[in-house]
CSV table of C-alpha atoms and ligand atoms in Angstrom, one decimal:
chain,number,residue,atom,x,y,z
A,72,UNK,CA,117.7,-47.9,81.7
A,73,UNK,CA,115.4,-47.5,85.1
A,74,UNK,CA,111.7,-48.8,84.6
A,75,UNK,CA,111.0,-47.6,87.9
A,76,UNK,CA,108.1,-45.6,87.7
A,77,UNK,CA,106.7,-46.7,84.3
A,78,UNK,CA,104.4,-49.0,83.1
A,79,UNK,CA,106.0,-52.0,81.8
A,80,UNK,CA,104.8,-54.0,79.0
A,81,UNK,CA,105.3,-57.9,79.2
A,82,UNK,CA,103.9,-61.2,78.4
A,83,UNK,CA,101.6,-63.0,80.5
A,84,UNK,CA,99.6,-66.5,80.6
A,85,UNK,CA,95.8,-65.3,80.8
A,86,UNK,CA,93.2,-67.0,82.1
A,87,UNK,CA,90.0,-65.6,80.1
A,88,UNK,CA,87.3,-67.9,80.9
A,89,UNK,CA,87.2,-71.5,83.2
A,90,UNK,CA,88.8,-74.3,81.9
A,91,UNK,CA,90.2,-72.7,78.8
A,92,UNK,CA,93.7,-72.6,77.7
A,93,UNK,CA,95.7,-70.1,79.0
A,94,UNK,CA,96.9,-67.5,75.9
A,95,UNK,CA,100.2,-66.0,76.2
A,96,UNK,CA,99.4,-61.9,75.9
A,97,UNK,CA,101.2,-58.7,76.3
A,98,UNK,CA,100.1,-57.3,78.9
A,99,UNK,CA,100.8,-53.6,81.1
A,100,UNK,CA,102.0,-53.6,84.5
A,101,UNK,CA,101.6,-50.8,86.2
A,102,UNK,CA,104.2,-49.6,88.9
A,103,UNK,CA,104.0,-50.6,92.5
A,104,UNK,CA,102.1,-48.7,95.0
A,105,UNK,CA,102.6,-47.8,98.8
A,106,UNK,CA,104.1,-50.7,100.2
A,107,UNK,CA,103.8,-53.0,96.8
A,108,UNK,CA,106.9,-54.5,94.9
A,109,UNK,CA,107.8,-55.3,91.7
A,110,UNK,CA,109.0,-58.2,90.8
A,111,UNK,CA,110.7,-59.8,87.0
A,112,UNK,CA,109.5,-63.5,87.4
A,113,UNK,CA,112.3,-66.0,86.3
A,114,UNK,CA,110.5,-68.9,87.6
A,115,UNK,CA,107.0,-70.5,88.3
A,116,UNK,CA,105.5,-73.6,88.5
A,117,UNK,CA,102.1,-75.3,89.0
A,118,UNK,CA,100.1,-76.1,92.4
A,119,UNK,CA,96.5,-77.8,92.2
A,120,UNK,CA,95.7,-74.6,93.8
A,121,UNK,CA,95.9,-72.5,90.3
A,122,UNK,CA,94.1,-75.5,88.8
A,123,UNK,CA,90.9,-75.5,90.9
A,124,UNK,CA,90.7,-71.5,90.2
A,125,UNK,CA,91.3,-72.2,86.7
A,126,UNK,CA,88.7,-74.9,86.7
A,127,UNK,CA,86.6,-73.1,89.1
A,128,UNK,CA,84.2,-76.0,89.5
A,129,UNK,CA,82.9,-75.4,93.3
A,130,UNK,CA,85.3,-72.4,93.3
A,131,UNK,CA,84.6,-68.8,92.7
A,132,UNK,CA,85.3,-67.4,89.5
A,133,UNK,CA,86.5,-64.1,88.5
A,134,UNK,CA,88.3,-64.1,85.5
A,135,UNK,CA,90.2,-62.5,83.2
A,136,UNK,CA,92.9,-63.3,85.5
A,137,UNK,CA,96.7,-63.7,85.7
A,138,UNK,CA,96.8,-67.3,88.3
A,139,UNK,CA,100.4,-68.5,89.8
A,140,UNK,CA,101.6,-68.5,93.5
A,141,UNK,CA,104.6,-70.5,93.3
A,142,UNK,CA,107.4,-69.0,91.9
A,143,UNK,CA,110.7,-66.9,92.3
A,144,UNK,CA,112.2,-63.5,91.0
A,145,UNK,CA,114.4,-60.6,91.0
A,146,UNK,CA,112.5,-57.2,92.6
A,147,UNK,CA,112.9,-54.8,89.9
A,148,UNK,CA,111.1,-51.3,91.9
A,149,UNK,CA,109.4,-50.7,95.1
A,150,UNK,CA,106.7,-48.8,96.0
A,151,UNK,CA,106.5,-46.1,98.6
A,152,UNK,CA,107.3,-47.1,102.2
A,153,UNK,CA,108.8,-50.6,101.2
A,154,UNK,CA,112.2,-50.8,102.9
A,155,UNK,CA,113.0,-54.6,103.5
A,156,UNK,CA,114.0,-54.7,99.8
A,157,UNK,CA,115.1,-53.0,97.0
A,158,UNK,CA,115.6,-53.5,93.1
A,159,UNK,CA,118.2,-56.4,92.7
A,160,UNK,CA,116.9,-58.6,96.1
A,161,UNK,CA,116.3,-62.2,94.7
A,162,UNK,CA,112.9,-62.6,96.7
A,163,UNK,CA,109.8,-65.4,96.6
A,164,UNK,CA,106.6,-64.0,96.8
A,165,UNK,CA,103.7,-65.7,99.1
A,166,UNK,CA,100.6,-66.2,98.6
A,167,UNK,CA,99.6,-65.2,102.1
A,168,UNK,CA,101.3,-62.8,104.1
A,169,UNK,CA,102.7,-61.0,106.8
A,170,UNK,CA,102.4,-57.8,107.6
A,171,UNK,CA,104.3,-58.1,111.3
A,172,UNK,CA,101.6,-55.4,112.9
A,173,UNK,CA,98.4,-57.3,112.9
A,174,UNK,CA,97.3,-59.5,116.0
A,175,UNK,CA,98.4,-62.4,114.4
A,176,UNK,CA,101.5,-61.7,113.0
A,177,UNK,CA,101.8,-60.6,116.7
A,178,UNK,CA,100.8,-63.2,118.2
A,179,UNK,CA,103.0,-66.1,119.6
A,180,UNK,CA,100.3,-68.5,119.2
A,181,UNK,CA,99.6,-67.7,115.3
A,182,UNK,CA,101.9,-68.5,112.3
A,183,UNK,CA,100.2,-67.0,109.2
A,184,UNK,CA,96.9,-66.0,109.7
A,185,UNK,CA,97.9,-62.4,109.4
A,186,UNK,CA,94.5,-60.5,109.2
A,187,UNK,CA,95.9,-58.2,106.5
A,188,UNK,CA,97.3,-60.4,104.3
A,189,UNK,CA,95.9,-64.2,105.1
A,190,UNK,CA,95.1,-66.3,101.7
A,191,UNK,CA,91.9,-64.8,99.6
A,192,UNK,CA,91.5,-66.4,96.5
A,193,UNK,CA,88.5,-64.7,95.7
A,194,UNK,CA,90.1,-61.2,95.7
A,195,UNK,CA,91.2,-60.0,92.3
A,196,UNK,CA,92.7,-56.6,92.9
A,197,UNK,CA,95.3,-54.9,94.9
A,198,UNK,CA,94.3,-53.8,98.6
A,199,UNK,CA,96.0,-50.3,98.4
A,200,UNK,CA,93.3,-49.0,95.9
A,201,UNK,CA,90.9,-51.8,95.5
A,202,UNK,CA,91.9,-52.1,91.6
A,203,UNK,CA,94.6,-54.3,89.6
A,204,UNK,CA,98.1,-53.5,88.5
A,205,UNK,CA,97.7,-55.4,85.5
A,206,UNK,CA,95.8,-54.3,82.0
A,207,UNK,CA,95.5,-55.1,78.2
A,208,UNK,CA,94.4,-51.7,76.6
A,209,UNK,CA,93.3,-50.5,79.5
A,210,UNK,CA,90.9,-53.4,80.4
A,211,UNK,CA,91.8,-54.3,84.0
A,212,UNK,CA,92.8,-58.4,84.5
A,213,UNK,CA,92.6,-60.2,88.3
A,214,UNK,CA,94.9,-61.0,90.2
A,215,UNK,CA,95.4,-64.3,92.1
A,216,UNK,CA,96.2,-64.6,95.6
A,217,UNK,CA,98.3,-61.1,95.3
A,218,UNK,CA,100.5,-63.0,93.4
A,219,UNK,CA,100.0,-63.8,89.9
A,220,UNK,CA,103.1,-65.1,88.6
A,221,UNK,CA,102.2,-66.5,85.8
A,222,UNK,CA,103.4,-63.3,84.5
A,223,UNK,CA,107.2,-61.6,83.1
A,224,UNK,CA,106.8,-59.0,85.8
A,225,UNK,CA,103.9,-58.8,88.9
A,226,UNK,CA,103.0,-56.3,91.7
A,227,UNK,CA,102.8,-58.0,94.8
A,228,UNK,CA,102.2,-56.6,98.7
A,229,UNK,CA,105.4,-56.1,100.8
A,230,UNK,CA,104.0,-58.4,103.1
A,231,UNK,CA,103.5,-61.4,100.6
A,232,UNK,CA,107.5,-61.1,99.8
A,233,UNK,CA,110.0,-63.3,101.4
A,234,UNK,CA,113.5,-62.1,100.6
A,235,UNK,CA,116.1,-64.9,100.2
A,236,UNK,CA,119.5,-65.4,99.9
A,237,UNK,CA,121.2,-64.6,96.4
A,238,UNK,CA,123.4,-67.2,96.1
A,239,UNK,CA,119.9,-69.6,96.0
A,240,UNK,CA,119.5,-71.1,92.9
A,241,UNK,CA,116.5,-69.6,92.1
A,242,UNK,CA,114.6,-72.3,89.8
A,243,UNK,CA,115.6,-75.0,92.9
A,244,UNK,CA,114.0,-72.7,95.1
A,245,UNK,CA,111.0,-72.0,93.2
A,246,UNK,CA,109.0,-74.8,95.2
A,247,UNK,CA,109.9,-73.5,98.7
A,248,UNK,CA,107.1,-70.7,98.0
A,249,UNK,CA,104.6,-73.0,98.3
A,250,UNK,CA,104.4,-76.8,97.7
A,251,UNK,CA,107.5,-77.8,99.6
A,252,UNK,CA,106.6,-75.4,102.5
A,253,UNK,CA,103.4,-76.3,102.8
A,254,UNK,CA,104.1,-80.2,103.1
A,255,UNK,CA,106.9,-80.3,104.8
A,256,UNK,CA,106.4,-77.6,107.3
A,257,UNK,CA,102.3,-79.4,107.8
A,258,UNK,CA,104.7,-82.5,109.3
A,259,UNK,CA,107.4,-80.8,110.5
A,260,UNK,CA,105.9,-77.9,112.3
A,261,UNK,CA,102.3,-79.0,113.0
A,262,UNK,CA,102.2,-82.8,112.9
A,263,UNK,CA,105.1,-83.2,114.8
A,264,UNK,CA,105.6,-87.4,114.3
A,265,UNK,CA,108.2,-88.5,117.0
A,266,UNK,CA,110.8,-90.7,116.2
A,267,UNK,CA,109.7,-94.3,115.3
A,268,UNK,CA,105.8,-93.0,115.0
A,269,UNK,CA,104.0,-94.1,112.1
A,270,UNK,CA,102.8,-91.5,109.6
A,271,UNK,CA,99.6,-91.7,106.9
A,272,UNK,CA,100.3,-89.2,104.1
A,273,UNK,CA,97.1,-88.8,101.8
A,274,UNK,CA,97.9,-87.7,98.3
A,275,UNK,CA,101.4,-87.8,96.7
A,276,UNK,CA,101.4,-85.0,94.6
A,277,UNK,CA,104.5,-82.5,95.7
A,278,UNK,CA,102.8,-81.3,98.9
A,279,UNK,CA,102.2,-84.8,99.8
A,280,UNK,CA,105.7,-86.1,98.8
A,281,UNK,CA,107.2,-83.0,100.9
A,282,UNK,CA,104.8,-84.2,104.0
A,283,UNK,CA,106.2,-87.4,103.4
A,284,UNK,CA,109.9,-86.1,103.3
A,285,UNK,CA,109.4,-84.4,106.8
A,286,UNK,CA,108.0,-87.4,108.2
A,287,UNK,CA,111.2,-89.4,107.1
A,288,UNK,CA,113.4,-86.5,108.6
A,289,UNK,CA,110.8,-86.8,111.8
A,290,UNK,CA,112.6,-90.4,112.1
A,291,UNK,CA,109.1,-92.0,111.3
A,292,UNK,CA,109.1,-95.8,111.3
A,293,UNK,CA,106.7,-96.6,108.4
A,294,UNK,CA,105.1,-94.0,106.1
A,295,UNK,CA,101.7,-95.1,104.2
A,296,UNK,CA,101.0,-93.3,101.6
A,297,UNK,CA,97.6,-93.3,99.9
A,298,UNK,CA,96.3,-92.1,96.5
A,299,UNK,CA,93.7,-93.0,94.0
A,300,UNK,CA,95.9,-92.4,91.2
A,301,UNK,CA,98.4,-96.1,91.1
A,302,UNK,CA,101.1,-94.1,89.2
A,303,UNK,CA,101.7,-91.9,91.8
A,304,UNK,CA,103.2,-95.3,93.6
A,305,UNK,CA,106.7,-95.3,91.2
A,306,UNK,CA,107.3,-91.7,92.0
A,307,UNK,CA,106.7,-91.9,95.7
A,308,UNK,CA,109.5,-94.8,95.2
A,309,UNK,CA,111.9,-92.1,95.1
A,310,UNK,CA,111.2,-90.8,98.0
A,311,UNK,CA,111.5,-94.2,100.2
A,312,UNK,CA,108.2,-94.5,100.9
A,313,UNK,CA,107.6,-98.1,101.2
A,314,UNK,CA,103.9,-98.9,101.9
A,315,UNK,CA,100.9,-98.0,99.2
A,316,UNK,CA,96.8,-97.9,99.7
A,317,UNK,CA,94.6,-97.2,96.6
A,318,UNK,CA,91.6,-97.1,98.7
A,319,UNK,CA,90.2,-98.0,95.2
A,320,UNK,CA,91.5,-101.3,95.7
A,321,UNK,CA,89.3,-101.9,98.8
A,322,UNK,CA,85.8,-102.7,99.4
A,323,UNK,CA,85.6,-100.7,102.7
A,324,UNK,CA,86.9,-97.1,104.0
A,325,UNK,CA,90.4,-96.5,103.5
A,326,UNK,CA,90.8,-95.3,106.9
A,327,UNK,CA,89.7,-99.4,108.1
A,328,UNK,CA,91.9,-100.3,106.1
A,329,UNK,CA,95.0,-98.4,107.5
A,330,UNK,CA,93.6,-99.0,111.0
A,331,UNK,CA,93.9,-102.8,110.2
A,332,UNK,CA,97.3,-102.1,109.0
A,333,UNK,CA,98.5,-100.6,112.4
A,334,UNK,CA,96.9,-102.3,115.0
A,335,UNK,CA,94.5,-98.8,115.6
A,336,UNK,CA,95.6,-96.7,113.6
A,337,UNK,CA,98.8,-93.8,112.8
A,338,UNK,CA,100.3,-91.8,114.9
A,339,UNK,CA,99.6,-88.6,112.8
A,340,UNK,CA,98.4,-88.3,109.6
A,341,UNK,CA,99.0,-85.6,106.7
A,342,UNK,CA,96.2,-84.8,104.1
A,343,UNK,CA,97.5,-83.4,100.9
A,344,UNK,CA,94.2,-84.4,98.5
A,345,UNK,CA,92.0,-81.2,98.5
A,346,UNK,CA,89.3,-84.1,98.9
A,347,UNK,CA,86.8,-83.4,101.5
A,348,UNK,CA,86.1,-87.5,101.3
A,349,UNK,CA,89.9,-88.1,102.1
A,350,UNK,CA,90.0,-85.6,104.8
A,351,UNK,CA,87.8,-87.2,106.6
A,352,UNK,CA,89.6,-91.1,106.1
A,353,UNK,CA,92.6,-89.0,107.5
A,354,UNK,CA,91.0,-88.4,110.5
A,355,UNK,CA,90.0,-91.2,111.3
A,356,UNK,CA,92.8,-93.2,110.3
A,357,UNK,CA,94.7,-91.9,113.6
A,358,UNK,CA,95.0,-93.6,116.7
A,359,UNK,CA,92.6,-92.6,119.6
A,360,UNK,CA,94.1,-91.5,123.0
A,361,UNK,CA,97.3,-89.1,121.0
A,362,UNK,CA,96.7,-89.4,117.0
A,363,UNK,CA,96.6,-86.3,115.0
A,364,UNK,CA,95.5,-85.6,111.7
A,365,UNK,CA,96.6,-82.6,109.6
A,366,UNK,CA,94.8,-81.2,106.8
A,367,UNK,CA,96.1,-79.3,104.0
A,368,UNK,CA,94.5,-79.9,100.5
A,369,UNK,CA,92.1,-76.7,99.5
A,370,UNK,CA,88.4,-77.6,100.1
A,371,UNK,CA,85.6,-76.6,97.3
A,372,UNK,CA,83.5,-73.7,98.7
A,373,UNK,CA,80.3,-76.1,99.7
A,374,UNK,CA,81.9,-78.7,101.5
A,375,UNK,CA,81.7,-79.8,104.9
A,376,UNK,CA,83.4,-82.0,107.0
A,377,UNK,CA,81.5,-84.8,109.0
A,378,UNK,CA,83.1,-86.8,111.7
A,379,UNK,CA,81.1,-88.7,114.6
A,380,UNK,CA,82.0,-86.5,117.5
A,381,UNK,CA,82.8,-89.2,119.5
A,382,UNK,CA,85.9,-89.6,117.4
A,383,UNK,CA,87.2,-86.5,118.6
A,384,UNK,CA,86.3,-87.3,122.5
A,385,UNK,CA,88.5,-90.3,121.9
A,386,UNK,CA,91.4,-88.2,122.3
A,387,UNK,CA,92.3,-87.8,118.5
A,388,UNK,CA,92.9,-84.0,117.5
A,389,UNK,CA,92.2,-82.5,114.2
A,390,UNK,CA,94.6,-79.6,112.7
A,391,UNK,CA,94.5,-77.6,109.6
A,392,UNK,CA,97.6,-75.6,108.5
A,393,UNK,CA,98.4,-73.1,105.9
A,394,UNK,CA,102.0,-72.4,104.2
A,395,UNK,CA,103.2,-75.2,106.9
A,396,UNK,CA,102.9,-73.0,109.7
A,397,UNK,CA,105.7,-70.9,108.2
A,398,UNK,CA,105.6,-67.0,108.3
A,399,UNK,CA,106.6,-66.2,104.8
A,400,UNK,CA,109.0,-62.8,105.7
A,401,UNK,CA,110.1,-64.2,109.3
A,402,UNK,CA,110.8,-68.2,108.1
A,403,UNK,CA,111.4,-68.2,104.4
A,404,UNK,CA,114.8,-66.5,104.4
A,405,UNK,CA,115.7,-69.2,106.9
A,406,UNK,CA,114.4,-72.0,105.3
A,407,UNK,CA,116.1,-71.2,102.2
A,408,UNK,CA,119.6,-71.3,104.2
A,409,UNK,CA,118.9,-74.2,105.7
A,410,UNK,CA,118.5,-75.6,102.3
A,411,UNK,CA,121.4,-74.3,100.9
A,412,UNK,CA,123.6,-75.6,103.9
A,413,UNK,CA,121.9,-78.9,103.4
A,414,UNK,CA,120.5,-78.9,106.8
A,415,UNK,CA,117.0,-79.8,105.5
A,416,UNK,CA,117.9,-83.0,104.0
A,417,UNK,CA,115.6,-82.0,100.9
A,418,UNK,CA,116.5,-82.7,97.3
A,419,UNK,CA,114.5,-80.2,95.5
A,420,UNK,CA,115.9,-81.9,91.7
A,421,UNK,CA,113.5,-85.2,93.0
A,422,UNK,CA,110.0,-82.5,93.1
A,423,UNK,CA,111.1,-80.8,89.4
A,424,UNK,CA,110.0,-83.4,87.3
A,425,UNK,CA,109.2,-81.5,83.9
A,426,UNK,CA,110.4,-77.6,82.7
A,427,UNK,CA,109.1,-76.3,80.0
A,428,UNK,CA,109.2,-72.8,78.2
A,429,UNK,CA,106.5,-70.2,79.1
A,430,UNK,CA,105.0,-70.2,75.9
A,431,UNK,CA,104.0,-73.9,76.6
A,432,UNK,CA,102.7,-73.1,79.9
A,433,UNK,CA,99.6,-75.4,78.9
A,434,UNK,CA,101.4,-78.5,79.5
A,435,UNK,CA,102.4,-78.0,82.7
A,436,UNK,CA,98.4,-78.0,83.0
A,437,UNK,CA,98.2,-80.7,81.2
A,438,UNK,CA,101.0,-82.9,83.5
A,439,UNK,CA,98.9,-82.0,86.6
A,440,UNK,CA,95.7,-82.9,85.4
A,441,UNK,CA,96.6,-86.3,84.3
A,442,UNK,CA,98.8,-86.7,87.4
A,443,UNK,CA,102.0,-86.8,85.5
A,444,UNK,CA,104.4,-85.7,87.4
A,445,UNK,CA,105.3,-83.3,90.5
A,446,UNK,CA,106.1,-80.1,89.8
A,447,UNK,CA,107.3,-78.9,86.1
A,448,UNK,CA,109.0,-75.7,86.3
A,449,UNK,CA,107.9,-73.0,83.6
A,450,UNK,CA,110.5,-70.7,82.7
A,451,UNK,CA,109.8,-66.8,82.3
A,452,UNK,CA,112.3,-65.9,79.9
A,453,UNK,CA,112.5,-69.0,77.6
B,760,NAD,P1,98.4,-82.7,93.2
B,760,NAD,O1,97.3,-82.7,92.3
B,760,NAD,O2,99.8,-82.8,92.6
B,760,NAD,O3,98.4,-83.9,94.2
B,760,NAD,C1,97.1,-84.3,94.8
B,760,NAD,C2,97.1,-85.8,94.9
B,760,NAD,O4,95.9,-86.2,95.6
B,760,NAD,C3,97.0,-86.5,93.5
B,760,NAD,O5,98.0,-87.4,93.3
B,760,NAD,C4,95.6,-87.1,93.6
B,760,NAD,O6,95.6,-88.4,92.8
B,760,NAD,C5,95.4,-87.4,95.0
B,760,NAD,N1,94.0,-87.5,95.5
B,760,NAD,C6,92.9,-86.8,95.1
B,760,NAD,N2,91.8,-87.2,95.7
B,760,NAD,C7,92.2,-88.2,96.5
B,760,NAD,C8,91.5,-89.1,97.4
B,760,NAD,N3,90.2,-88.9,97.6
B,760,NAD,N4,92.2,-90.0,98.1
B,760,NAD,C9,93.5,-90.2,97.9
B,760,NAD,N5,94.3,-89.4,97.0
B,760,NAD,C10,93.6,-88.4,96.4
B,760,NAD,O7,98.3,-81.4,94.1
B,760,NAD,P2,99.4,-80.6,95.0
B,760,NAD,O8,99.9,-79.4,94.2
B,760,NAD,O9,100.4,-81.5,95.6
B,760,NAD,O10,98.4,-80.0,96.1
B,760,NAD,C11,97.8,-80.9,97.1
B,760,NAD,C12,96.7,-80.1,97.8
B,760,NAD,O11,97.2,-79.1,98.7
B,760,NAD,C13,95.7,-79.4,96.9
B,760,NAD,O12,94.4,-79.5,97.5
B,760,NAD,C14,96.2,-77.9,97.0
B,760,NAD,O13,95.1,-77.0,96.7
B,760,NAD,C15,96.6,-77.9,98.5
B,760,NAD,N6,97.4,-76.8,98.9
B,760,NAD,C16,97.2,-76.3,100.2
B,760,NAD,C17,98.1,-75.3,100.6
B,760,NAD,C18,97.9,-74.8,102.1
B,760,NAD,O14,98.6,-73.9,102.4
B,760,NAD,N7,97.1,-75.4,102.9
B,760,NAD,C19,99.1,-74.8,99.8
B,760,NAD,C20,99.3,-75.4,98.6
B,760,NAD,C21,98.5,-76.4,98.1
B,761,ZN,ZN1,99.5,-59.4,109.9
């Protein structure tokens, strides 16, 4: 029987207050709106990104809400005016979008800053009617980055959904919404290491591993990889990187360190750390006269990034990217072919370390907290 049109009453993880366990709760979605979708969540893991929100310490919080962003589904209705997919579509919802009208999204020069639909973690609710899809007795919970997957079924904008092959596997796939994108495309697409440069990644949790991966597709010639956390190291191990820096293990600034290392420093560094501190030591870790330094880890709200200017004159450039550069409905589809026709030389089984069922959806928390661990896939319907 149809649920089109009617509320649909589901379990989902619920964050009621910062820092508290999630509790498993049935909860009422309501049907999608103009141009909304929604979508029966088989799969969903864990990015830092949920964690910090969870956490909210130097973070906004707005809570009760319903956190995930990386995950994968079946669309089970569509809203009004949504024709790119229909119930059935195996799809991947973003957590920033694309709305293919804006000046960005028509832009040549812009990936995914769509003005529409561009990352906000701080909004809760739905930007058809300014209010939530989701409720418990009528008492309205948040969403997260208009995705909110930590949920049996979620109502997400057209523009956040990427519609993928269905032949996809779709708990392989799960990553691609987010982590593995967002590393790999922050080499691939924006660092852009020629073959035989050498490449600093900072942090090796999945993001970083996938920046690492794209560097060793890049043909990099050495690939340092640096986190504070030692057994980070074994894992990375998997992944061929050779060369480790606990900057805790050093006296002076990591980026000295990796300057001595190199003669004057990498090619292009990656920074996958959400540390304003390591930021910063990935800047200046690159060589002056062409280095280039990528940052990706999610800043708190206060901090700021200082750099003598001088480093910059030196002919070193600084970049920041979001979802890799990608454009979640224009790449996605592609990038999930590519991976199914092995043409992306990733191994998706190496970043699922851990599954678990949803009613343990605390562990995954757990894993990421103490580091354990890259991604640990939750399953919906377990
Ligand atoms: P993770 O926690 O699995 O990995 C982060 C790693 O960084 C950990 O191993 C940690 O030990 C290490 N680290 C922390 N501080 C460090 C420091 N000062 N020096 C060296 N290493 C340090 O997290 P993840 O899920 O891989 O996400 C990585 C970052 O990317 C997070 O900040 C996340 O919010 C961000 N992110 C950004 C985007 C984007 O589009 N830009 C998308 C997703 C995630
Ligand atoms: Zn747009």
């Amino acid at each position: 029987m149809s649920t089109a049109g009617q509320v649909i009453r589901c379990k989902a993880a619920v964050a009621w207050e910062a820092g508290k366990p999630l509790s498993i709760e049935e909860v009422e979605v309501a049907p999608p709106q103009k141009d909304e979708v929604r979508i029966k969540i088989l799969f969903t893991a864990l990015c830092h990104t949920d964690v910090y929100y969870w956490e909210c310490k130097g973070y906004t919080p707005l809570f009760p809400r319903i956190l995930g962003h990386e995950a994968s589904g079946i669309v089970e209705s569509v809203g009004e005016g949504v024709t790119d997919v229909k119930p059935g579509d195996h799809v991947l919802p973003i957590f920033t979008g694309e709305c293919k009208e804006c000046k960005h999204c028509l832009s040549e020069e812009s990936n995914n800053m769509c003005d529409l639909l561009r990352i906000n973690c701080d909004r809760g609710v739905m930007l058809a009617d300014g209010k939530t899809r989701f409720s418990i007795n009528g008492k309205p919970i948040y969403h997260f980055v208009g995705t909110s997957t930590f949920s049996q079924y979620t109502v997400v904008h057209i523009g956040q959904v990427a519609k993928i092959n269905p032949t996809a596997p779709l708990d392989k796939v799960c990553p691609i919404s987010c982590g593995i994108c967002t590393g790999f495309g922050a080499t691939v697409n924006v660092a852009k290491p020629k073959k035989g440069q050498t490449v600093a990644i900072f942090g090796l949790g999945a993001v970083g591993l996938a920046a690492a991966e794209g560097a060793r597709i890049c043909g990099a010639s050495r690939i340092i990889a640096v986190d504070l956390n030692p057994r980070r190291f074994e894992e990375a191990k998997r992944f061929g990187i050779t060369e480790f820096v606990n900057p805790k293990d050093y006296d002076k600034p990591v980026q000295e360190v990796i300057v001595e290392m190199t003669g004057g420093g990498v090619d292009r560094s990656v920074e996958c750390t959400g540390s304003v501190q390591a930021m910063i030591s990935a800047f200046e870790c690159v060589h002056d006269g062409w280095g280039v330094c990528v940052l990706v880890g999610v800043p708190k709200k206060d901090d700021a990034f200082m750099t003598h200017p001088l480093n910059l004159l030196s002919e070193r450039t600084l970049k920041g990217a979001f979802y890799g550069n990608y454009k979640p409905r224009t790449d996605i589809p592609m990038v999930v072919d590519k991976y199914l026709n092995k043409e992306l030389g990733l191994d998706m089984d190496k970043f699922i370390t851990h599954s678990v069922p949803f009613a343990d959806i605390n562990k995954a928390f757990d894993y990421m907290l103490q580091g354990i661990g890259l991604r640990c896939m939750i399953h919906l319907d377990a």
